[in-house]
Amino acid sequence: DAGVIQSPRHEVTEMGQEVTLRCKPISGHDYLFWYRQTMMRGLELLIYFNNNVPIDDSGMPEDRFSAKMPNASFSTLKIQPSEPRDSAVYFCASSPPGRVGVETQYFGPGTRLLVL
Amino acid sequence: GQSLEQPSEVTAVEGAIVQINCTYQTSGFYGLSWYQQHDGGAPTFLSYNALDGLEETGRFSSFLSRSDSYGYLLLQELQMKDSASYFCAVLSASKIIFGSGTRLSIRP
């Protein structure tokens, strides 16, 4: 299995631009998670889906952030408009059926976002 | 509120044993997990405890005491490659919370 796939791996953009991060979970996994990691705030859960349905989006910072999961094999995290404080590493993770929550999450390599 | 506490840094000697503690304050607790993250890498799953007691996986063990809201990760026969950050994480009432991480440094 290829593992969780994220794209792009690196993104540099200017303040005010729209940023779209993409994730392909491991085939057969029905949970998908989006995280943000910074030195200041650590690893934060932004949102997670189960069977393509958002379960908890309380971690989404504000209306500039949105996430979708149109099917079992693809999810996007969009920031519009982007701001310098959004600079971080964004991880996508997935977990198999029956493994609820933190149990056995498989993380993608992350997208390193820099907003100038 | 909900919170997890773990030491920010721990230093140990190669070949030794080290314990990383995690205390939590949550409602509706379901389980405690541990993840390892090397610099520049992604977190990788190490262990999960839903019930009290010790879970052993090779050189790594994890312990949970639900009554004390406390758990720890035990690393034995430390190797230089174990130098990394270690995160505890809990599932509580559909909320997933990660600790701030413990940076483990290993000396030869």
PDB file of C-alpha atoms in Angstrom:
ATOM      1  CA  ASP A   1       0.000   0.000   0.000  1.00  0.00           C
ATOM      2  CA  ALA A   2       1.229   3.497  -0.841  1.00  0.00           C
ATOM      3  CA  GLY A   3       0.190   4.940   2.479  1.00  0.00           C
ATOM      4  CA  VAL A   4      -1.542   8.277   2.902  1.00  0.00           C
ATOM      5  CA  ILE A   5      -0.695  10.577   0.014  1.00  0.00           C
ATOM      6  CA  GLN A   6      -0.634  14.336   0.357  1.00  0.00           C
ATOM      7  CA  SER A   7      -0.028  17.018  -2.219  1.00  0.00           C
ATOM      8  CA  PRO A   8       1.642  19.327  -2.620  1.00  0.00           C
ATOM      9  CA  ARG A   9       4.537  18.518  -0.285  1.00  0.00           C
ATOM     10  CA  HIS A  10       5.585  22.145  -0.163  1.00  0.00           C
ATOM     11  CA  GLU A  11       3.619  25.279  -0.902  1.00  0.00           C
ATOM     12  CA  VAL A  12       4.759  28.878  -0.842  1.00  0.00           C
ATOM     13  CA  THR A  13       2.127  31.499  -1.466  1.00  0.00           C
ATOM     14  CA  GLU A  14       1.385  35.120  -0.822  1.00  0.00           C
ATOM     15  CA  MET A  15      -1.021  36.457   1.713  1.00  0.00           C
ATOM     16  CA  GLY A  16      -4.543  36.621   0.360  1.00  0.00           C
ATOM     17  CA  GLN A  17      -4.159  33.752  -2.069  1.00  0.00           C
ATOM     18  CA  GLU A  18      -6.252  30.602  -1.954  1.00  0.00           C
ATOM     19  CA  VAL A  19      -4.476  27.424  -0.909  1.00  0.00           C
ATOM     20  CA  THR A  20      -5.793  23.920  -1.501  1.00  0.00           C
ATOM     21  CA  LEU A  21      -4.226  20.911   0.170  1.00  0.00           C
ATOM     22  CA  ARG A  22      -5.078  17.423  -1.005  1.00  0.00           C
ATOM     23  CA  CYS A  23      -5.140  14.032   0.632  1.00  0.00           C
ATOM     24  CA  LYS A  24      -5.697  10.471  -0.504  1.00  0.00           C
ATOM     25  CA  PRO A  25      -6.264   8.117   2.440  1.00  0.00           C
ATOM     26  CA  ILE A  26      -5.234   4.493   2.567  1.00  0.00           C
ATOM     27  CA  SER A  27      -7.702   2.365   0.645  1.00  0.00           C
ATOM     28  CA  GLY A  28     -10.289   0.804   2.938  1.00  0.00           C
ATOM     29  CA  HIS A  29      -9.840   3.326   5.726  1.00  0.00           C
ATOM     30  CA  ASP A  30     -13.039   5.104   6.686  1.00  0.00           C
ATOM     31  CA  TYR A  31     -11.664   7.789   9.029  1.00  0.00           C
ATOM     32  CA  LEU A  32      -9.786  10.783   7.715  1.00  0.00           C
ATOM     33  CA  PHE A  33      -8.165  13.477   9.835  1.00  0.00           C
ATOM     34  CA  TRP A  34      -6.620  16.877   9.082  1.00  0.00           C
ATOM     35  CA  TYR A  35      -4.012  18.251  11.494  1.00  0.00           C
ATOM     36  CA  ARG A  36      -1.918  21.391  11.685  1.00  0.00           C
ATOM     37  CA  GLN A  37       1.450  21.478  13.419  1.00  0.00           C
ATOM     38  CA  THR A  38       3.445  24.515  14.491  1.00  0.00           C
ATOM     39  CA  MET A  39       6.173  25.038  17.035  1.00  0.00           C
ATOM     40  CA  MET A  40       3.943  27.362  19.031  1.00  0.00           C
ATOM     41  CA  ARG A  41       0.724  25.387  19.051  1.00  0.00           C
ATOM     42  CA  GLY A  42       1.923  21.829  18.568  1.00  0.00           C
ATOM     43  CA  LEU A  43      -0.226  19.280  16.764  1.00  0.00           C
ATOM     44  CA  GLU A  44      -3.841  20.368  16.442  1.00  0.00           C
ATOM     45  CA  LEU A  45      -6.739  18.390  15.051  1.00  0.00           C
ATOM     46  CA  LEU A  46      -8.660  20.573  12.605  1.00  0.00           C
ATOM     47  CA  ILE A  47     -11.405  18.241  11.438  1.00  0.00           C
ATOM     48  CA  TYR A  48     -12.132  14.574  10.965  1.00  0.00           C
ATOM     49  CA  PHE A  49     -14.465  12.574   8.780  1.00  0.00           C
ATOM     50  CA  ASN A  50     -16.028   9.168   9.085  1.00  0.00           C
ATOM     51  CA  ASN A  51     -17.384   7.625   5.895  1.00  0.00           C
ATOM     52  CA  ASN A  52     -16.970  11.014   4.200  1.00  0.00           C
ATOM     53  CA  VAL A  53     -19.114  12.798   6.803  1.00  0.00           C
ATOM     54  CA  PRO A  54     -17.520  15.462   9.032  1.00  0.00           C
ATOM     55  CA  ILE A  55     -17.718  14.345  12.656  1.00  0.00           C
ATOM     56  CA  ASP A  56     -15.900  17.107  14.501  1.00  0.00           C
ATOM     57  CA  ASP A  57     -14.823  20.380  12.922  1.00  0.00           C
ATOM     58  CA  SER A  58     -14.428  22.310  16.156  1.00  0.00           C
ATOM     59  CA  GLY A  59     -10.707  22.631  15.510  1.00  0.00           C
ATOM     60  CA  MET A  60     -11.120  24.556  12.277  1.00  0.00           C
ATOM     61  CA  PRO A  61      -9.635  27.966  13.109  1.00  0.00           C
ATOM     62  CA  GLU A  62     -12.137  30.194  11.358  1.00  0.00           C
ATOM     63  CA  ASP A  63     -14.285  30.591   8.307  1.00  0.00           C
ATOM     64  CA  ARG A  64     -11.245  30.936   6.085  1.00  0.00           C
ATOM     65  CA  PHE A  65     -10.712  27.201   6.486  1.00  0.00           C
ATOM     66  CA  SER A  66     -12.924  24.609   4.851  1.00  0.00           C
ATOM     67  CA  ALA A  67     -12.583  20.874   4.276  1.00  0.00           C
ATOM     68  CA  LYS A  68     -14.416  18.486   2.032  1.00  0.00           C
ATOM     69  CA  MET A  69     -14.431  14.780   1.423  1.00  0.00           C
ATOM     70  CA  PRO A  70     -16.420  14.146  -1.761  1.00  0.00           C
ATOM     71  CA  ASN A  71     -15.607  10.438  -1.799  1.00  0.00           C
ATOM     72  CA  ALA A  72     -13.775   7.777   0.186  1.00  0.00           C
ATOM     73  CA  SER A  73     -10.489   8.318  -1.615  1.00  0.00           C
ATOM     74  CA  PHE A  74     -10.064  12.082  -1.632  1.00  0.00           C
ATOM     75  CA  SER A  75     -10.214  15.061   0.690  1.00  0.00           C
ATOM     76  CA  THR A  76      -9.261  18.715   0.432  1.00  0.00           C
ATOM     77  CA  LEU A  77      -8.430  21.390   2.958  1.00  0.00           C
ATOM     78  CA  LYS A  78      -8.826  24.896   1.606  1.00  0.00           C
ATOM     79  CA  ILE A  79      -7.660  28.183   3.054  1.00  0.00           C
ATOM     80  CA  GLN A  80      -9.116  31.298   1.514  1.00  0.00           C
ATOM     81  CA  PRO A  81      -7.745  33.880   1.940  1.00  0.00           C
ATOM     82  CA  SER A  82      -4.453  32.695   3.364  1.00  0.00           C
ATOM     83  CA  GLU A  83      -2.564  34.639   6.024  1.00  0.00           C
ATOM     84  CA  PRO A  84       1.044  34.419   7.270  1.00  0.00           C
ATOM     85  CA  ARG A  85      -0.146  32.886  10.557  1.00  0.00           C
ATOM     86  CA  ASP A  86      -1.433  29.907   8.570  1.00  0.00           C
ATOM     87  CA  SER A  87       2.159  28.884   7.877  1.00  0.00           C
ATOM     88  CA  ALA A  88       2.533  25.379   9.306  1.00  0.00           C
ATOM     89  CA  VAL A  89       2.833  21.726   8.406  1.00  0.00           C
ATOM     90  CA  TYR A  90      -0.535  20.237   7.562  1.00  0.00           C
ATOM     91  CA  PHE A  91      -0.908  16.494   8.052  1.00  0.00           C
ATOM     92  CA  CYS A  92      -3.611  14.209   6.784  1.00  0.00           C
ATOM     93  CA  ALA A  93      -4.140  10.866   8.518  1.00  0.00           C
ATOM     94  CA  SER A  94      -6.480   7.932   8.058  1.00  0.00           C
ATOM     95  CA  SER A  95      -7.485   4.954  10.150  1.00  0.00           C
ATOM     96  CA  PRO A  96      -9.217   1.648   9.462  1.00  0.00           C
ATOM     97  CA  PRO A  97     -12.844   0.792  10.214  1.00  0.00           C
ATOM     98  CA  GLY A  98     -13.523   0.022  13.849  1.00  0.00           C
ATOM     99  CA  ARG A  99     -10.536   2.049  15.034  1.00  0.00           C
ATOM    100  CA  VAL A 100     -12.159   5.103  16.494  1.00  0.00           C
ATOM    101  CA  GLY A 101     -10.240   8.213  17.366  1.00  0.00           C
ATOM    102  CA  VAL A 102      -6.563   8.141  18.095  1.00  0.00           C
ATOM    103  CA  GLU A 103      -6.101   4.446  17.709  1.00  0.00           C
ATOM    104  CA  THR A 104      -3.846   3.485  14.843  1.00  0.00           C
ATOM    105  CA  GLN A 105      -3.838   6.588  12.714  1.00  0.00           C
ATOM    106  CA  TYR A 106      -1.570   6.532   9.679  1.00  0.00           C
ATOM    107  CA  PHE A 107      -0.157   9.934   8.857  1.00  0.00           C
ATOM    108  CA  GLY A 108       0.793  11.268   5.463  1.00  0.00           C
ATOM    109  CA  PRO A 109       4.132  13.036   4.908  1.00  0.00           C
ATOM    110  CA  GLY A 110       2.581  16.462   5.401  1.00  0.00           C
ATOM    111  CA  THR A 111       2.354  19.654   3.377  1.00  0.00           C
ATOM    112  CA  ARG A 112       4.723  22.431   4.454  1.00  0.00           C
ATOM    113  CA  LEU A 113       2.885  25.686   3.856  1.00  0.00           C
ATOM    114  CA  LEU A 114       4.557  29.079   3.930  1.00  0.00           C
ATOM    115  CA  VAL A 115       2.411  32.150   3.499  1.00  0.00           C
ATOM    116  CA  LEU A 116       4.409  35.296   2.813  1.00  0.00           C
TER     117      LEU A 116
ATOM    118  CA  GLY B   1     -11.652  21.963  30.084  1.00  0.00           C
ATOM    119  CA  GLN B   2      -9.689  19.133  28.540  1.00  0.00           C
ATOM    120  CA  SER B   3      -5.917  18.953  28.737  1.00  0.00           C
ATOM    121  CA  LEU B   4      -2.923  16.670  28.523  1.00  0.00           C
ATOM    122  CA  GLU B   5       0.333  17.217  30.350  1.00  0.00           C
ATOM    123  CA  GLN B   6       3.650  15.664  29.410  1.00  0.00           C
ATOM    124  CA  PRO B   7       7.234  16.780  30.037  1.00  0.00           C
ATOM    125  CA  SER B   8       8.688  18.941  27.308  1.00  0.00           C
ATOM    126  CA  GLU B   9      12.114  17.292  27.312  1.00  0.00           C
ATOM    127  CA  VAL B  10      13.752  14.130  28.568  1.00  0.00           C
ATOM    128  CA  THR B  11      17.389  13.099  28.234  1.00  0.00           C
ATOM    129  CA  ALA B  12      18.667   9.540  28.592  1.00  0.00           C
ATOM    130  CA  VAL B  13      21.707   7.412  27.862  1.00  0.00           C
ATOM    131  CA  GLU B  14      21.947   4.860  25.078  1.00  0.00           C
ATOM    132  CA  GLY B  15      21.043   1.405  26.345  1.00  0.00           C
ATOM    133  CA  ALA B  16      19.102   2.733  29.313  1.00  0.00           C
ATOM    134  CA  ILE B  17      15.371   2.819  30.089  1.00  0.00           C
ATOM    135  CA  VAL B  18      13.256   5.965  29.992  1.00  0.00           C
ATOM    136  CA  GLN B  19       9.668   6.649  30.995  1.00  0.00           C
ATOM    137  CA  ILE B  20       7.581   9.468  29.528  1.00  0.00           C
ATOM    138  CA  ASN B  21       4.525  10.372  31.559  1.00  0.00           C
ATOM    139  CA  CYS B  22       1.203  11.757  30.427  1.00  0.00           C
ATOM    140  CA  THR B  23      -1.594  12.983  32.649  1.00  0.00           C
ATOM    141  CA  TYR B  24      -4.931  13.984  31.241  1.00  0.00           C
ATOM    142  CA  GLN B  25      -8.046  15.795  32.241  1.00  0.00           C
ATOM    143  CA  THR B  26     -10.949  14.922  30.007  1.00  0.00           C
ATOM    144  CA  SER B  27     -14.568  13.896  30.040  1.00  0.00           C
ATOM    145  CA  GLY B  28     -15.798  10.689  28.528  1.00  0.00           C
ATOM    146  CA  PHE B  29     -12.350   9.143  28.159  1.00  0.00           C
ATOM    147  CA  TYR B  30     -12.020   6.272  25.682  1.00  0.00           C
ATOM    148  CA  GLY B  31      -8.336   5.607  25.283  1.00  0.00           C
ATOM    149  CA  LEU B  32      -4.767   6.863  25.255  1.00  0.00           C
ATOM    150  CA  SER B  33      -2.343   6.566  22.359  1.00  0.00           C
ATOM    151  CA  TRP B  34       1.329   7.271  21.847  1.00  0.00           C
ATOM    152  CA  TYR B  35       2.961   8.550  18.682  1.00  0.00           C
ATOM    153  CA  GLN B  36       6.592   9.040  17.704  1.00  0.00           C
ATOM    154  CA  GLN B  37       7.762  11.840  15.436  1.00  0.00           C
ATOM    155  CA  HIS B  38      11.291  12.300  14.135  1.00  0.00           C
ATOM    156  CA  ASP B  39      12.420  15.765  13.116  1.00  0.00           C
ATOM    157  CA  GLY B  40      10.983  16.630   9.726  1.00  0.00           C
ATOM    158  CA  GLY B  41       8.849  13.513   9.675  1.00  0.00           C
ATOM    159  CA  ALA B  42       5.247  12.571  10.308  1.00  0.00           C
ATOM    160  CA  PRO B  43       3.881  11.075  13.518  1.00  0.00           C
ATOM    161  CA  THR B  44       3.818   7.291  13.588  1.00  0.00           C
ATOM    162  CA  PHE B  45       1.601   5.223  15.831  1.00  0.00           C
ATOM    163  CA  LEU B  46       3.283   3.350  18.688  1.00  0.00           C
ATOM    164  CA  SER B  47       0.608   2.029  21.033  1.00  0.00           C
ATOM    165  CA  TYR B  48      -2.934   2.359  22.328  1.00  0.00           C
ATOM    166  CA  ASN B  49      -4.412   1.632  25.762  1.00  0.00           C
ATOM    167  CA  ALA B  50      -8.133   1.507  26.351  1.00  0.00           C
ATOM    168  CA  LEU B  51      -7.972  -0.537  29.547  1.00  0.00           C
ATOM    169  CA  ASP B  52      -5.834  -0.305  32.665  1.00  0.00           C
ATOM    170  CA  GLY B  53      -2.544  -2.085  32.539  1.00  0.00           C
ATOM    171  CA  LEU B  54       0.572  -2.530  30.504  1.00  0.00           C
ATOM    172  CA  GLU B  55       0.786  -3.121  26.753  1.00  0.00           C
ATOM    173  CA  GLU B  56       4.117  -4.342  25.437  1.00  0.00           C
ATOM    174  CA  THR B  57       5.383  -4.083  21.877  1.00  0.00           C
ATOM    175  CA  GLY B  58       9.024  -4.999  21.581  1.00  0.00           C
ATOM    176  CA  ARG B  59      11.214  -2.443  23.325  1.00  0.00           C
ATOM    177  CA  PHE B  60       8.258  -0.143  23.881  1.00  0.00           C
ATOM    178  CA  SER B  61       5.555  -0.523  26.529  1.00  0.00           C
ATOM    179  CA  SER B  62       2.637   1.689  27.425  1.00  0.00           C
ATOM    180  CA  PHE B  63       0.720   1.828  30.674  1.00  0.00           C
ATOM    181  CA  LEU B  64      -2.661   3.272  31.591  1.00  0.00           C
ATOM    182  CA  SER B  65      -4.401   3.941  34.884  1.00  0.00           C
ATOM    183  CA  ARG B  66      -7.868   5.286  34.212  1.00  0.00           C
ATOM    184  CA  SER B  67      -8.538   5.932  37.900  1.00  0.00           C
ATOM    185  CA  ASP B  68      -5.460   8.158  38.085  1.00  0.00           C
ATOM    186  CA  SER B  69      -5.960   9.727  34.624  1.00  0.00           C
ATOM    187  CA  TYR B  70      -2.375   8.808  33.949  1.00  0.00           C
ATOM    188  CA  GLY B  71      -0.340   6.889  31.464  1.00  0.00           C
ATOM    189  CA  TYR B  72       3.258   6.438  30.458  1.00  0.00           C
ATOM    190  CA  LEU B  73       5.412   5.223  27.625  1.00  0.00           C
ATOM    191  CA  LEU B  74       8.390   3.080  28.581  1.00  0.00           C
ATOM    192  CA  LEU B  75      11.285   2.734  26.176  1.00  0.00           C
ATOM    193  CA  GLN B  76      13.883   0.069  26.933  1.00  0.00           C
ATOM    194  CA  GLU B  77      17.351  -0.588  25.529  1.00  0.00           C
ATOM    195  CA  LEU B  78      17.436   2.903  24.135  1.00  0.00           C
ATOM    196  CA  GLN B  79      19.003   3.362  20.729  1.00  0.00           C
ATOM    197  CA  MET B  80      20.151   6.579  19.104  1.00  0.00           C
ATOM    198  CA  LYS B  81      17.356   6.216  16.551  1.00  0.00           C
ATOM    199  CA  ASP B  82      14.842   6.605  19.386  1.00  0.00           C
ATOM    200  CA  SER B  83      15.746  10.295  19.567  1.00  0.00           C
ATOM    201  CA  ALA B  84      12.463  11.902  18.591  1.00  0.00           C
ATOM    202  CA  SER B  85       9.402  13.625  19.960  1.00  0.00           C
ATOM    203  CA  TYR B  86       6.754  11.500  21.628  1.00  0.00           C
ATOM    204  CA  PHE B  87       3.126  12.549  21.843  1.00  0.00           C
ATOM    205  CA  CYS B  88       0.333  11.182  23.961  1.00  0.00           C
ATOM    206  CA  ALA B  89      -3.159  11.587  22.587  1.00  0.00           C
ATOM    207  CA  VAL B  90      -6.606  10.893  23.946  1.00  0.00           C
ATOM    208  CA  LEU B  91     -10.048  10.316  22.566  1.00  0.00           C
ATOM    209  CA  SER B  92     -12.658  11.920  24.741  1.00  0.00           C
ATOM    210  CA  ALA B  93     -16.302  12.397  23.824  1.00  0.00           C
ATOM    211  CA  SER B  94     -15.472  12.467  20.097  1.00  0.00           C
ATOM    212  CA  LYS B  95     -12.667  14.977  20.694  1.00  0.00           C
ATOM    213  CA  ILE B  96      -9.131  14.004  19.804  1.00  0.00           C
ATOM    214  CA  ILE B  97      -6.466  15.857  21.739  1.00  0.00           C
ATOM    215  CA  PHE B  98      -2.702  15.586  21.385  1.00  0.00           C
ATOM    216  CA  GLY B  99      -0.231  16.505  24.089  1.00  0.00           C
ATOM    217  CA  SER B 100       2.445  19.079  23.350  1.00  0.00           C
ATOM    218  CA  GLY B 101       5.066  16.375  22.958  1.00  0.00           C
ATOM    219  CA  THR B 102       8.176  15.235  24.820  1.00  0.00           C
ATOM    220  CA  ARG B 103      11.475  15.617  23.050  1.00  0.00           C
ATOM    221  CA  LEU B 104      13.693  12.662  23.886  1.00  0.00           C
ATOM    222  CA  SER B 105      17.427  13.203  23.511  1.00  0.00           C
ATOM    223  CA  ILE B 106      19.755  10.236  23.809  1.00  0.00           C
ATOM    224  CA  ARG B 107      23.426  10.497  24.719  1.00  0.00           C
ATOM    225  CA  PRO B 108      25.964   7.857  23.688  1.00  0.00           C
TER     226      PRO B 108
END
